[in-house]
mmCIF file of C-alpha atoms in Angstrom:
data_model
loop_
_atom_site.group_PDB
_atom_site.id
_atom_site.type_symbol
_atom_site.label_atom_id
_atom_site.label_comp_id
_atom_site.label_asym_id
_atom_site.label_seq_id
_atom_site.Cartn_x
_atom_site.Cartn_y
_atom_site.Cartn_z
ATOM 1 C CA LEU A 23 -6.490 4.440 -4.167
ATOM 2 C CA LEU A 24 -5.801 6.302 -0.924
ATOM 3 C CA VAL A 25 -8.869 4.797 0.754
ATOM 4 C CA MET A 26 -8.036 1.363 -0.624
ATOM 5 C CA GLY A 27 -4.522 1.695 0.752
ATOM 6 C CA ARG A 28 -5.900 2.371 4.213
ATOM 7 C CA LEU A 29 -8.289 -0.565 3.956
ATOM 8 C CA SER A 30 -5.513 -2.937 2.874
ATOM 9 C CA ALA A 31 -3.870 -3.116 6.308
ATOM 10 C CA GLN A 32 -4.151 -6.709 7.533
ATOM 11 C CA CYS A 33 -6.455 -7.422 4.590
ATOM 12 C CA THR A 34 -6.025 -8.860 1.117
ATOM 13 C CA ASP A 35 -6.329 -6.744 -1.997
ATOM 14 C CA ALA A 36 -8.999 -9.192 -3.175
ATOM 15 C CA ARG A 37 -11.172 -8.407 -0.134
ATOM 16 C CA VAL A 38 -10.619 -4.661 -0.544
ATOM 17 C CA ASN A 39 -11.704 -4.944 -4.195
ATOM 18 C CA ILE A 40 -14.889 -6.707 -3.093
ATOM 19 C CA ILE A 41 -15.981 -4.077 -0.569
ATOM 20 C CA THR A 42 -14.972 -0.846 -2.305
ATOM 21 C CA PRO A 43 -17.655 -0.691 -5.018
ATOM 22 C CA ALA A 44 -20.418 -0.416 -2.396
ATOM 23 C CA LEU A 45 -18.262 1.889 -0.266
ATOM 24 C CA PHE A 46 -17.604 4.325 -3.113
ATOM 25 C CA THR A 47 -21.220 4.186 -4.250
ATOM 26 C CA ALA A 48 -22.347 5.184 -0.764
ATOM 27 C CA LEU A 49 -19.510 7.661 -0.168
ATOM 28 C CA PRO A 50 -18.161 8.951 -3.495
ATOM 29 C CA THR A 51 -16.335 12.088 -2.260
ATOM 30 C CA PRO A 52 -14.108 13.130 0.628
ATOM 31 C CA LYS A 53 -16.958 15.346 1.862
ATOM 32 C CA ASP A 54 -19.244 12.288 1.953
ATOM 33 C CA PHE A 55 -16.672 10.422 4.060
ATOM 34 C CA ALA A 56 -16.286 13.476 6.312
ATOM 35 C CA ASN A 57 -20.023 13.635 6.951
ATOM 36 C CA ALA A 58 -20.633 9.889 7.249
ATOM 37 C CA LYS A 59 -21.774 8.263 10.468
ATOM 38 C CA LEU A 60 -19.190 5.971 12.032
ATOM 39 C CA GLU A 61 -21.647 3.059 12.099
ATOM 40 C CA THR A 62 -22.356 3.463 8.383
ATOM 41 C CA VAL A 63 -18.680 3.312 7.421
ATOM 42 C CA GLU A 64 -18.101 0.393 9.792
ATOM 43 C CA GLN A 65 -20.896 -1.612 8.177
ATOM 44 C CA LEU A 66 -19.568 -0.910 4.703
ATOM 45 C CA ILE A 67 -16.020 -2.049 5.521
ATOM 46 C CA LYS A 68 -16.659 -4.622 8.246
ATOM 47 C CA SER A 69 -15.444 -7.624 6.255
ATOM 48 C CA CYS A 70 -11.949 -6.184 5.775
ATOM 49 C CA GLY A 71 -11.005 -6.418 9.447
ATOM 50 C CA LEU A 72 -9.897 -3.745 11.906
ATOM 51 C CA TYR A 73 -12.984 -1.902 10.740
ATOM 52 C CA HIS A 74 -13.446 0.218 13.888
ATOM 53 C CA SER A 75 -10.112 2.004 13.516
ATOM 54 C CA LYS A 76 -10.257 2.050 9.721
ATOM 55 C CA ALA A 77 -13.715 3.655 9.760
ATOM 56 C CA LYS A 78 -12.532 6.375 12.166
ATOM 57 C CA ASP A 79 -9.491 7.013 9.962
ATOM 58 C CA LEU A 80 -11.587 7.193 6.777
ATOM 59 C CA ILE A 81 -13.940 9.763 8.289
ATOM 60 C CA ALA A 82 -11.015 11.820 9.603
ATOM 61 C CA LEU A 83 -9.260 11.433 6.239
ATOM 62 C CA GLY A 84 -12.363 12.728 4.462
ATOM 63 C CA LYS A 85 -12.455 15.753 6.778
ATOM 64 C CA VAL A 86 -8.800 16.643 6.194
ATOM 65 C CA LEU A 87 -9.041 16.182 2.432
ATOM 66 C CA ASP A 88 -12.223 18.245 2.270
ATOM 67 C CA GLU A 89 -11.179 21.052 4.611
ATOM 68 C CA LYS A 90 -7.441 21.362 3.954
ATOM 69 C CA TYR A 91 -7.027 20.141 0.375
ATOM 70 C CA ASP A 92 -10.375 21.027 -1.237
ATOM 71 C CA GLY A 93 -11.104 17.332 -1.809
ATOM 72 C CA ARG A 94 -7.811 16.584 -3.595
ATOM 73 C CA VAL A 95 -5.146 14.114 -2.514
ATOM 74 C CA PRO A 96 -1.820 15.832 -1.742
ATOM 75 C CA ASP A 97 1.313 14.920 -3.691
ATOM 76 C CA THR A 98 4.157 14.929 -1.175
ATOM 77 C CA MET A 99 5.332 12.246 1.224
ATOM 78 C CA GLU A 100 5.119 14.671 4.142
ATOM 79 C CA GLU A 101 1.531 15.670 3.448
ATOM 80 C CA LEU A 102 0.398 12.123 2.683
ATOM 81 C CA THR A 103 1.901 10.570 5.804
ATOM 82 C CA ALA A 104 0.330 13.332 7.903
ATOM 83 C CA LEU A 105 -3.125 12.133 6.787
ATOM 84 C CA PRO A 106 -5.066 9.938 9.239
ATOM 85 C CA GLY A 107 -4.172 6.262 8.820
ATOM 86 C CA ILE A 108 -1.759 6.773 5.928
ATOM 87 C CA GLY A 109 1.740 5.354 6.192
ATOM 88 C CA ARG A 110 4.729 5.316 3.891
ATOM 89 C CA LYS A 111 3.600 2.290 1.880
ATOM 90 C CA THR A 112 0.311 3.912 0.866
ATOM 91 C CA ALA A 113 1.975 7.302 0.421
ATOM 92 C CA ASN A 114 4.514 5.768 -1.970
ATOM 93 C CA LEU A 115 1.714 4.024 -3.838
ATOM 94 C CA ILE A 116 -0.058 7.360 -4.357
ATOM 95 C CA LEU A 117 3.145 9.173 -5.318
ATOM 96 C CA GLY A 118 4.112 6.540 -7.879
ATOM 97 C CA ASP A 119 0.792 5.434 -9.329
ATOM 98 C CA VAL A 120 -1.187 8.676 -9.163
ATOM 99 C CA TYR A 121 1.468 11.356 -9.503
ATOM 100 C CA GLY A 122 4.128 9.475 -11.494
ATOM 101 C CA LYS A 123 6.851 10.352 -9.008
ATOM 102 C CA PRO A 124 9.671 7.989 -8.035
ATOM 103 C CA ALA A 125 8.347 5.636 -5.356
ATOM 104 C CA VAL A 126 9.391 2.514 -3.503
ATOM 105 C CA VAL A 127 6.252 0.723 -2.313
ATOM 106 C CA THR A 128 7.565 -1.490 0.450
ATOM 107 C CA ASP A 129 5.116 -4.254 1.315
ATOM 108 C CA THR A 130 5.765 -7.727 2.745
ATOM 109 C CA HIS A 131 6.298 -9.293 -0.686
ATOM 110 C CA PHE A 132 8.775 -6.615 -1.728
ATOM 111 C CA ILE A 133 10.675 -6.896 1.558
ATOM 112 C CA ARG A 134 10.872 -10.688 1.225
ATOM 113 C CA LEU A 135 12.137 -10.544 -2.367
ATOM 114 C CA CYS A 136 14.681 -7.805 -1.669
ATOM 115 C CA ASN A 137 16.075 -9.951 1.146
ATOM 116 C CA ARG A 138 16.085 -13.143 -0.912
ATOM 117 C CA MET A 139 17.846 -11.404 -3.801
ATOM 118 C CA GLY A 140 20.468 -10.093 -1.391
ATOM 119 C CA PHE A 141 19.719 -6.392 -1.881
ATOM 120 C CA VAL A 142 19.040 -5.915 1.854
ATOM 121 C CA LYS A 143 19.354 -7.812 5.096
ATOM 122 C CA THR A 144 16.499 -6.288 7.066
ATOM 123 C CA LYS A 145 12.756 -6.620 7.378
ATOM 124 C CA GLU A 146 12.244 -3.019 8.477
ATOM 125 C CA PRO A 147 10.161 -1.350 5.735
ATOM 126 C CA LYS A 148 11.816 2.089 5.966
ATOM 127 C CA LYS A 149 15.319 0.599 5.807
ATOM 128 C CA VAL A 150 14.349 -1.512 2.781
ATOM 129 C CA GLU A 151 12.803 1.555 1.126
ATOM 130 C CA ASP A 152 15.918 3.664 1.752
ATOM 131 C CA ALA A 153 18.286 0.954 0.496
ATOM 132 C CA MET A 154 16.258 0.309 -2.648
ATOM 133 C CA ARG A 155 16.008 4.040 -3.438
ATOM 134 C CA LYS A 156 19.812 4.017 -3.663
ATOM 135 C CA LEU A 157 19.817 1.003 -6.003
ATOM 136 C CA LEU A 158 16.877 1.649 -8.317
ATOM 137 C CA PRO A 159 16.754 4.249 -11.073
ATOM 138 C CA PRO A 160 14.030 6.685 -9.964
ATOM 139 C CA ASP A 161 12.070 6.323 -13.205
ATOM 140 C CA LYS A 162 11.998 2.522 -12.811
ATOM 141 C CA SER A 163 11.480 2.198 -9.047
ATOM 142 C CA ASN A 164 7.686 2.125 -8.968
ATOM 143 C CA ASP A 165 7.476 -0.441 -11.772
ATOM 144 C CA PHE A 166 10.152 -2.605 -10.122
ATOM 145 C CA CYS A 167 8.170 -2.648 -6.875
ATOM 146 C CA HIS A 168 4.930 -3.665 -8.602
ATOM 147 C CA ARG A 169 6.638 -6.409 -10.603
ATOM 148 C CA SER A 170 8.346 -7.692 -7.462
ATOM 149 C CA VAL A 171 5.041 -7.885 -5.612
ATOM 150 C CA LEU A 172 3.430 -9.775 -8.485
ATOM 151 C CA HIS A 173 6.377 -12.187 -8.574
ATOM 152 C CA GLY A 174 6.184 -12.602 -4.810
ATOM 153 C CA ARG A 175 2.503 -13.482 -4.974
ATOM 154 C CA ALA A 176 2.672 -15.781 -7.987
ATOM 155 C CA VAL A 177 6.041 -17.511 -7.636
ATOM 156 C CA CYS A 178 8.110 -16.527 -4.623
ATOM 157 C CA SER A 179 5.624 -16.860 -1.789
ATOM 158 C CA ALA A 180 6.773 -16.873 1.816
ATOM 159 C CA ARG A 181 5.619 -20.384 2.676
ATOM 160 C CA ALA A 182 5.893 -22.323 -0.566
ATOM 161 C CA PRO A 183 8.155 -20.651 -3.114
ATOM 162 C CA LYS A 184 8.106 -22.253 -6.550
ATOM 163 C CA CYS A 185 11.854 -22.107 -7.049
ATOM 164 C CA ASP A 186 11.753 -24.472 -10.024
ATOM 165 C CA GLU A 187 9.521 -21.924 -11.846
ATOM 166 C CA CYS A 188 11.470 -18.843 -10.788
ATOM 167 C CA CYS A 189 13.086 -16.726 -13.491
ATOM 168 C CA ILE A 190 15.395 -15.022 -10.987
ATOM 169 C CA LYS A 191 16.417 -18.035 -8.873
ATOM 170 C CA ASP A 192 20.092 -17.391 -9.645
ATOM 171 C CA LEU A 193 19.832 -14.162 -7.638
ATOM 172 C CA CYS A 194 18.117 -15.813 -4.700
ATOM 173 C CA ASP A 195 19.723 -16.285 -1.291
ATOM 174 C CA LYS A 196 17.011 -18.753 -0.284
ATOM 175 C CA LYS A 197 18.431 -22.122 0.564
ATOM 176 C CA LEU A 198 15.815 -24.853 0.090
#
């Protein structure tokens, strides 16, 4: 999930899901990533875009996980965001989905929905995350984020929201 989070930057989840089976077959452990040749990783992830920087980050990530964490993914925001190429969105994803800790995964869909529902008036991910942490019960925050993203993809898209199909349109600030 950590590697997939890094690959998802400027790339769809669908594309990441297509390339990761071959990637994880070739490089199943952090040590394998750490010892991989840059060109090998680049070829494996080329179709997800930004592959030069992502490949460098994945190799460096493998080295840190192998050398500092004995191949295990850390479980704190501070440690996760210190890893090469890992930001708050991916760190929150790991904390919530892997470790079951309260998390607010703030992606573009979540930001859009939080603004449309009037919870926030900002597009800055950290400000949205902080505001939503104050509003959401910790034990429900991760689930709320995932459901919001699914709703944002299926119904409340940025360009063509399906307001007539929306179950939360009464909360929406969007004026069509």
